[in-house]
GROMACS .gro file of C-alpha atoms in nm:
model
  245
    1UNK     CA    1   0.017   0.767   0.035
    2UNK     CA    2   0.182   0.591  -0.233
    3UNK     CA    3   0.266   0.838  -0.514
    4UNK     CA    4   0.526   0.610  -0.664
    5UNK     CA    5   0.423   0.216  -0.608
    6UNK     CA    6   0.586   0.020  -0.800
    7UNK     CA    7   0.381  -0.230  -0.962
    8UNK     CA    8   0.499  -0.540  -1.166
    9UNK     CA    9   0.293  -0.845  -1.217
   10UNK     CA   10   0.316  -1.127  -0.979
   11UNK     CA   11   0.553  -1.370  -1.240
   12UNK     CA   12   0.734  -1.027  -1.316
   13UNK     CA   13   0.800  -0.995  -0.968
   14UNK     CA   14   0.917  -1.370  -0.884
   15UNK     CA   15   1.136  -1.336  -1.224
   16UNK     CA   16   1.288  -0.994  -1.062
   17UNK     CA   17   1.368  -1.155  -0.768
   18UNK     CA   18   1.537  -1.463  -0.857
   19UNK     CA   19   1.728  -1.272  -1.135
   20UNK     CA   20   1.897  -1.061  -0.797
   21UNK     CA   21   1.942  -1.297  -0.598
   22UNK     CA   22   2.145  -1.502  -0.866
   23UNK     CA   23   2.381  -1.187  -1.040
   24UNK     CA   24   2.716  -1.150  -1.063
   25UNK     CA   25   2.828  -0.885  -0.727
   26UNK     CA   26   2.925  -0.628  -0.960
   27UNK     CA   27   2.595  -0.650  -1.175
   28UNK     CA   28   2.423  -0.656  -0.840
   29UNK     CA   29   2.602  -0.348  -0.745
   30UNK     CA   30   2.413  -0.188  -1.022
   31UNK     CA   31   2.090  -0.263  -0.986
   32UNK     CA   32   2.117  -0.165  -0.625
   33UNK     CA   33   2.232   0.163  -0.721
   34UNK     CA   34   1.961   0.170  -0.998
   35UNK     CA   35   1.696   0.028  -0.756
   36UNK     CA   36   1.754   0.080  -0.449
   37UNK     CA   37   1.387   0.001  -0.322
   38UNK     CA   38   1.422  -0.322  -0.439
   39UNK     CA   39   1.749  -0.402  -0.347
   40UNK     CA   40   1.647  -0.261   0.036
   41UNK     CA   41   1.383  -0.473   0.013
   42UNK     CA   42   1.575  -0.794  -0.049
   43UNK     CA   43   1.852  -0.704   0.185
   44UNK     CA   44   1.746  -0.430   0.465
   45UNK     CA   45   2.071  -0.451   0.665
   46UNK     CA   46   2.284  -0.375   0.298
   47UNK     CA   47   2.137  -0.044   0.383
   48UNK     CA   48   2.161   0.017   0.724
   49UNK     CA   49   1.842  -0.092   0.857
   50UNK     CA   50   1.824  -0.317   1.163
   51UNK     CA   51   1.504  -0.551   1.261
   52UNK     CA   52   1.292  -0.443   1.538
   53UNK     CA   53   1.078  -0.693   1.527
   54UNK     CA   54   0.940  -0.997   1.247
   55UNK     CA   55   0.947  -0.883   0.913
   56UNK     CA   56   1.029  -0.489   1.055
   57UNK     CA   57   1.320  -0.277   1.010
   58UNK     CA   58   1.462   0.068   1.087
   59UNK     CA   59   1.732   0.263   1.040
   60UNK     CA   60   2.016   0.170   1.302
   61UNK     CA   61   2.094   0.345   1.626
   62UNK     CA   62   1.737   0.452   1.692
   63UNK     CA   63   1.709   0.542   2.050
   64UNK     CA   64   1.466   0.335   2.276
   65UNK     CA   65   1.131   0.509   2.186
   66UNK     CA   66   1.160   0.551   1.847
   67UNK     CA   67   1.228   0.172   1.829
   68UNK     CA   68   0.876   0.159   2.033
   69UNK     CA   69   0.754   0.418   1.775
   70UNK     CA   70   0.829   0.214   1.495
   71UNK     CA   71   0.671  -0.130   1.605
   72UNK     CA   72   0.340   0.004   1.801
   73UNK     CA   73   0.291   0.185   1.435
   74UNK     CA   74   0.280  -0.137   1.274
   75UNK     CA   75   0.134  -0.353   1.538
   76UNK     CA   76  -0.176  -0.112   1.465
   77UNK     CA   77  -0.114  -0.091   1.075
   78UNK     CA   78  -0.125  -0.484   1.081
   79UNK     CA   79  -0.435  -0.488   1.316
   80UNK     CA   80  -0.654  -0.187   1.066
   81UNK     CA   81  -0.573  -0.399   0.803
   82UNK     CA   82  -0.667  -0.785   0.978
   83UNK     CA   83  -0.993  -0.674   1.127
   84UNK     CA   84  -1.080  -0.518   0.763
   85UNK     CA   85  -0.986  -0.816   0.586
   86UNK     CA   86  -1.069  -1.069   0.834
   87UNK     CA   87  -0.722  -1.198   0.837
   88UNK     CA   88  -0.431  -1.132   0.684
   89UNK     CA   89  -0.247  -1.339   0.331
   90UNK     CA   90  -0.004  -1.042   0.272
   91UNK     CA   91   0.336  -1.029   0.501
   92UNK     CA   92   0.530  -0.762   0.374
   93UNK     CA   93   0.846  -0.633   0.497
   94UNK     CA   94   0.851  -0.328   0.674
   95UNK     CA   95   1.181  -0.072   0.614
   96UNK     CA   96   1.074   0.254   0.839
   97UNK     CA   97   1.343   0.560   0.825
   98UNK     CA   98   1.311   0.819   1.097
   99UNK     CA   99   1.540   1.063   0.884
  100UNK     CA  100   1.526   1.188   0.510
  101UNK     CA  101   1.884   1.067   0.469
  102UNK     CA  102   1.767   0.698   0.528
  103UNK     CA  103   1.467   0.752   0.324
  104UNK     CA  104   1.664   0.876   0.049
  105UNK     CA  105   1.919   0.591   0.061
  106UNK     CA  106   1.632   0.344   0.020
  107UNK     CA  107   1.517   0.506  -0.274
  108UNK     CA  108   1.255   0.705  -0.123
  109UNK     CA  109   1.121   1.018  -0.265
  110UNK     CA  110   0.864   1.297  -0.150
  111UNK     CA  111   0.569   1.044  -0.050
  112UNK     CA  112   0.516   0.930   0.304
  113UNK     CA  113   0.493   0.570   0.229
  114UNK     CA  114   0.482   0.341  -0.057
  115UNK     CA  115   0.427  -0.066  -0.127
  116UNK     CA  116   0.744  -0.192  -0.329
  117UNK     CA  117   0.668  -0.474  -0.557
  118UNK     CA  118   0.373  -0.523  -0.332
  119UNK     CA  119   0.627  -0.735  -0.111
  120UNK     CA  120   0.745  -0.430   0.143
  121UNK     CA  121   0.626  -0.084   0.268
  122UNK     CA  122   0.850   0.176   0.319
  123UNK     CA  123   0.758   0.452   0.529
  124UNK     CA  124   0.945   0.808   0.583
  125UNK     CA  125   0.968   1.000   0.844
  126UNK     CA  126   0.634   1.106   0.800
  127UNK     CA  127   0.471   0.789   0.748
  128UNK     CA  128   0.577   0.592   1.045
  129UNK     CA  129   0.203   0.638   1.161
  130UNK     CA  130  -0.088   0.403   1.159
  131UNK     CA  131  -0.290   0.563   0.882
  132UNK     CA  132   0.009   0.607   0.636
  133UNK     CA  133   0.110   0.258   0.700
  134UNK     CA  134  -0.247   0.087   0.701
  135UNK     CA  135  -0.262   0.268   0.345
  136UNK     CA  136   0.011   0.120   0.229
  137UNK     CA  137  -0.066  -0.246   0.400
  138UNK     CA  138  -0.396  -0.234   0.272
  139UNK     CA  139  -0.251  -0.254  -0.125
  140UNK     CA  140   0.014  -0.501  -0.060
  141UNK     CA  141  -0.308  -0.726   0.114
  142UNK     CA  142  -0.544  -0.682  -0.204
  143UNK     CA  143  -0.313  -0.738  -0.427
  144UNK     CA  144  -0.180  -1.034  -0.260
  145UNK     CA  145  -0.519  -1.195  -0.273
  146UNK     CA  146  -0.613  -1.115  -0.627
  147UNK     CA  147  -0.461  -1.344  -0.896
  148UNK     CA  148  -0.368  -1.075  -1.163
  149UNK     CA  149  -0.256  -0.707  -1.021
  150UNK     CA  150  -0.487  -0.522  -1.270
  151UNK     CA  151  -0.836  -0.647  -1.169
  152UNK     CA  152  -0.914  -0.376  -0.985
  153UNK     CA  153  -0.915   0.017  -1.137
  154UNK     CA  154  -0.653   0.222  -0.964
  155UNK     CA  155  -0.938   0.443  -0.798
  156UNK     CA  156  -1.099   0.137  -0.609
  157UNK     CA  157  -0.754  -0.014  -0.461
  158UNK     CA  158  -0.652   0.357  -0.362
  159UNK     CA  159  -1.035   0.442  -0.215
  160UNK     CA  160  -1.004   0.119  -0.052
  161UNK     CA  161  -0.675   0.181   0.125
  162UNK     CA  162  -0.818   0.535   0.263
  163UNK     CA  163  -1.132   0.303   0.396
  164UNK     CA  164  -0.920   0.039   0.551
  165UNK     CA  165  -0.652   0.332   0.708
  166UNK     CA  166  -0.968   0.574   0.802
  167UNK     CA  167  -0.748   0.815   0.710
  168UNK     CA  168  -0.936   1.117   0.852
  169UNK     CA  169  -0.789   1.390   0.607
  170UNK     CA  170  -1.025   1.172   0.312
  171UNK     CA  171  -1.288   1.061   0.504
  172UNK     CA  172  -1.544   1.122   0.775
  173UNK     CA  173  -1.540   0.943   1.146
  174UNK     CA  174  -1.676   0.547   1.063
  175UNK     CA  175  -1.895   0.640   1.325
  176UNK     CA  176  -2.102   0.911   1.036
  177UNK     CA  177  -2.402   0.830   0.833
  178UNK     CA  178  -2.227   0.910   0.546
  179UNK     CA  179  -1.864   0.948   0.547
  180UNK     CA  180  -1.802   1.091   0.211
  181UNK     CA  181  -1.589   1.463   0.235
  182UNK     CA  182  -1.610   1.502  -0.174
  183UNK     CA  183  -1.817   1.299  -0.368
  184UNK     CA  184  -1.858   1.303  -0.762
  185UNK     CA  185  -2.041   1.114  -1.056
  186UNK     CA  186  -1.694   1.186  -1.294
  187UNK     CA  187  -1.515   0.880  -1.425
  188UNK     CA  188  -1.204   0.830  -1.171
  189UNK     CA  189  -0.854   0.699  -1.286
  190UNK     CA  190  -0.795   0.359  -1.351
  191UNK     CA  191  -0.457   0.342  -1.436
  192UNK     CA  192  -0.111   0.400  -1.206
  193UNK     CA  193  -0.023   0.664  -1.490
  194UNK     CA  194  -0.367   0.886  -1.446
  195UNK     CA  195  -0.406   0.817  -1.088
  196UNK     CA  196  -0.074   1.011  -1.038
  197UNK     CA  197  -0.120   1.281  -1.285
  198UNK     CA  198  -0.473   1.332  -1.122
  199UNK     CA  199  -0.356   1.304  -0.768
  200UNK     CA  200  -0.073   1.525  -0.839
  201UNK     CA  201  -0.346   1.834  -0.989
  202UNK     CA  202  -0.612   1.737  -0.775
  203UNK     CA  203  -0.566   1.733  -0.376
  204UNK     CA  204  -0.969   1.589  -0.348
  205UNK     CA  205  -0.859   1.277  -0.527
  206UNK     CA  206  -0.806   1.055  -0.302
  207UNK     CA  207  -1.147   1.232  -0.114
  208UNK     CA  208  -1.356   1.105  -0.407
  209UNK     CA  209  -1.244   0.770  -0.480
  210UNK     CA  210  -1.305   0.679  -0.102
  211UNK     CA  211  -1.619   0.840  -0.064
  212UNK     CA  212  -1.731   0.624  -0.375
  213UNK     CA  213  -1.562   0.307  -0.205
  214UNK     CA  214  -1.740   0.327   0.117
  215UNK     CA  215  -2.052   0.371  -0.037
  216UNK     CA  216  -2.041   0.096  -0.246
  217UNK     CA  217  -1.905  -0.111   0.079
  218UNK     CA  218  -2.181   0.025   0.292
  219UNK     CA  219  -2.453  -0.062   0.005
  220UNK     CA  220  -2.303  -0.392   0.008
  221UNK     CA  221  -2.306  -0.483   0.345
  222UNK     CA  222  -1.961  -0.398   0.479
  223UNK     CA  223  -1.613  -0.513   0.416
  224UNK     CA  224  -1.721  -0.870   0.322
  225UNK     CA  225  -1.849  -0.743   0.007
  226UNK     CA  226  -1.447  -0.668  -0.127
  227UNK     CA  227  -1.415  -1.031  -0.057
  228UNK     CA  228  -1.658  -1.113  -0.215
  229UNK     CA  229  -1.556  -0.918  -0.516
  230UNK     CA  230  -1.189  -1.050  -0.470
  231UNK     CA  231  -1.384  -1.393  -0.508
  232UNK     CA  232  -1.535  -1.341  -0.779
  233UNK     CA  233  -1.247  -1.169  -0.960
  234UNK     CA  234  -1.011  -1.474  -0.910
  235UNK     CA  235  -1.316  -1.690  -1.073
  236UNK     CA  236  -1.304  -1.456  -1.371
  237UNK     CA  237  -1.536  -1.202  -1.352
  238UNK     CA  238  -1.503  -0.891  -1.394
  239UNK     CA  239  -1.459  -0.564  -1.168
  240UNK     CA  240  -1.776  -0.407  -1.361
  241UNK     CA  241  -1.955  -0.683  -1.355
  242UNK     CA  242  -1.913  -0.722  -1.017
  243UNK     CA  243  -1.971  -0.417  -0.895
  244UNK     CA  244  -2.171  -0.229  -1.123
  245UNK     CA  245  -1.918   0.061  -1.140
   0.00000   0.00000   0.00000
């Protein structure tokens, strides 16, 4: 559930980047104090994370099955979000902490999981599950395929992340006529900013803006209709046009 994403547009992100990579060690020092997210995601082992596996880290000494933990939660996080997508254009990193000290050294705060710069996925304690890390997959792989980071409202990428992770406490079994737990006909939050503050009042939020999501994908076919809309977004359209939402 990713209370806290950071979001920065894609040349904001490349410009971030480079400007790391190339600063002075103390300046460096700063920003990874300042950001640690960031800086964890640049350089995992800086903060005591070790790779499991391609592209997945954890915090070191992990006994045997909580290594397993950690990759079979991804391995499945990976495959929600490929058969949804029909493939897969977004690789981000994975940095998984199995204690709140880690989590807290990375940056993290109270959420379970959250996409960094829509490059990485960290996941707490909490989140090293399928659902919380499909979630979080499921943004990085949207916005990876969109050409500008704001195309879509907030309510649509967040709705769709519940649909790709079937997260259960949001949505009813795939296998329902209807999967919708709370549905309404209010105008839902399109910014980062309201999406919080609304989250943060309002525990059905994430409830409503997936039970609107799957009914839109359902009336449109099934999950070839956000690629279609990603399609037609990256040719200029827009997400109203599109979708008549």
């Amino acid at each position: 559930m990713a209370w806290r994403r950071w979001r920065v547009c894609r040349r904001g992100r490349l410009w971030l980047l480079v400007v790391l990579a190339a600063l002075p060690i103390a300046t460096a020092a700063v920003v990874a104090v300042a950001f640690p997210s960031v800086a964890a995601t640049i350089c995992p082992g800086c903060y005591g994370l070790e790779r499991l596996a391609p592209g997945v880290y954890a915090e070191s000494g992990l006994p045997p099955d909580r290594r397993r933990q950690v990759v079979s939660t991804v391995e499945e996080a990976e495959r929600r979000v490929r058969d949804f997508y029909s493939g897969r254009q977004g690789s981000p990193r994975i940095l998984a902490c199995l204690s709140a000290r880690c989590y807290g050294r990375i940056g993290g705060g109270g959420e379970r999981g959250v996409a960094v710069l829509n490059r990485a996925v960290m996941l707490s304690p909490e989140g090293v599950d399928p659902v919380i890390a499909s979630h979080e997959m499921s943004h990085v792989e949207l916005h990876a395929r969109l050409v500008t980071d704001d195309a879509v409202p907030q309510w649509f990428d967040e709705g769709l992340a519940v649909v790709v992770s079937g997260d259960p406490r949001y949505l009813a079994a795939e296998t329902a006529a209807d999967r919708c737990l709370v549905s309404t006909d209010a105008v839902l939050p399109v910014t980062l900013d309201a999406w919080l503050r609304a989250a943060g009042t309002d525990v059905r939020t994430y409830a409503k803006a997936a039970c609107r999501v799957s009914r839109w994908i359902t009336a449109n076919g099934g999950p070839h209709a956000v690629l279609d809309l990603v399609r037609r977004l990256n040719a200029g359209e827009t997400f109203g046009a599109v979708t008549k939402m």
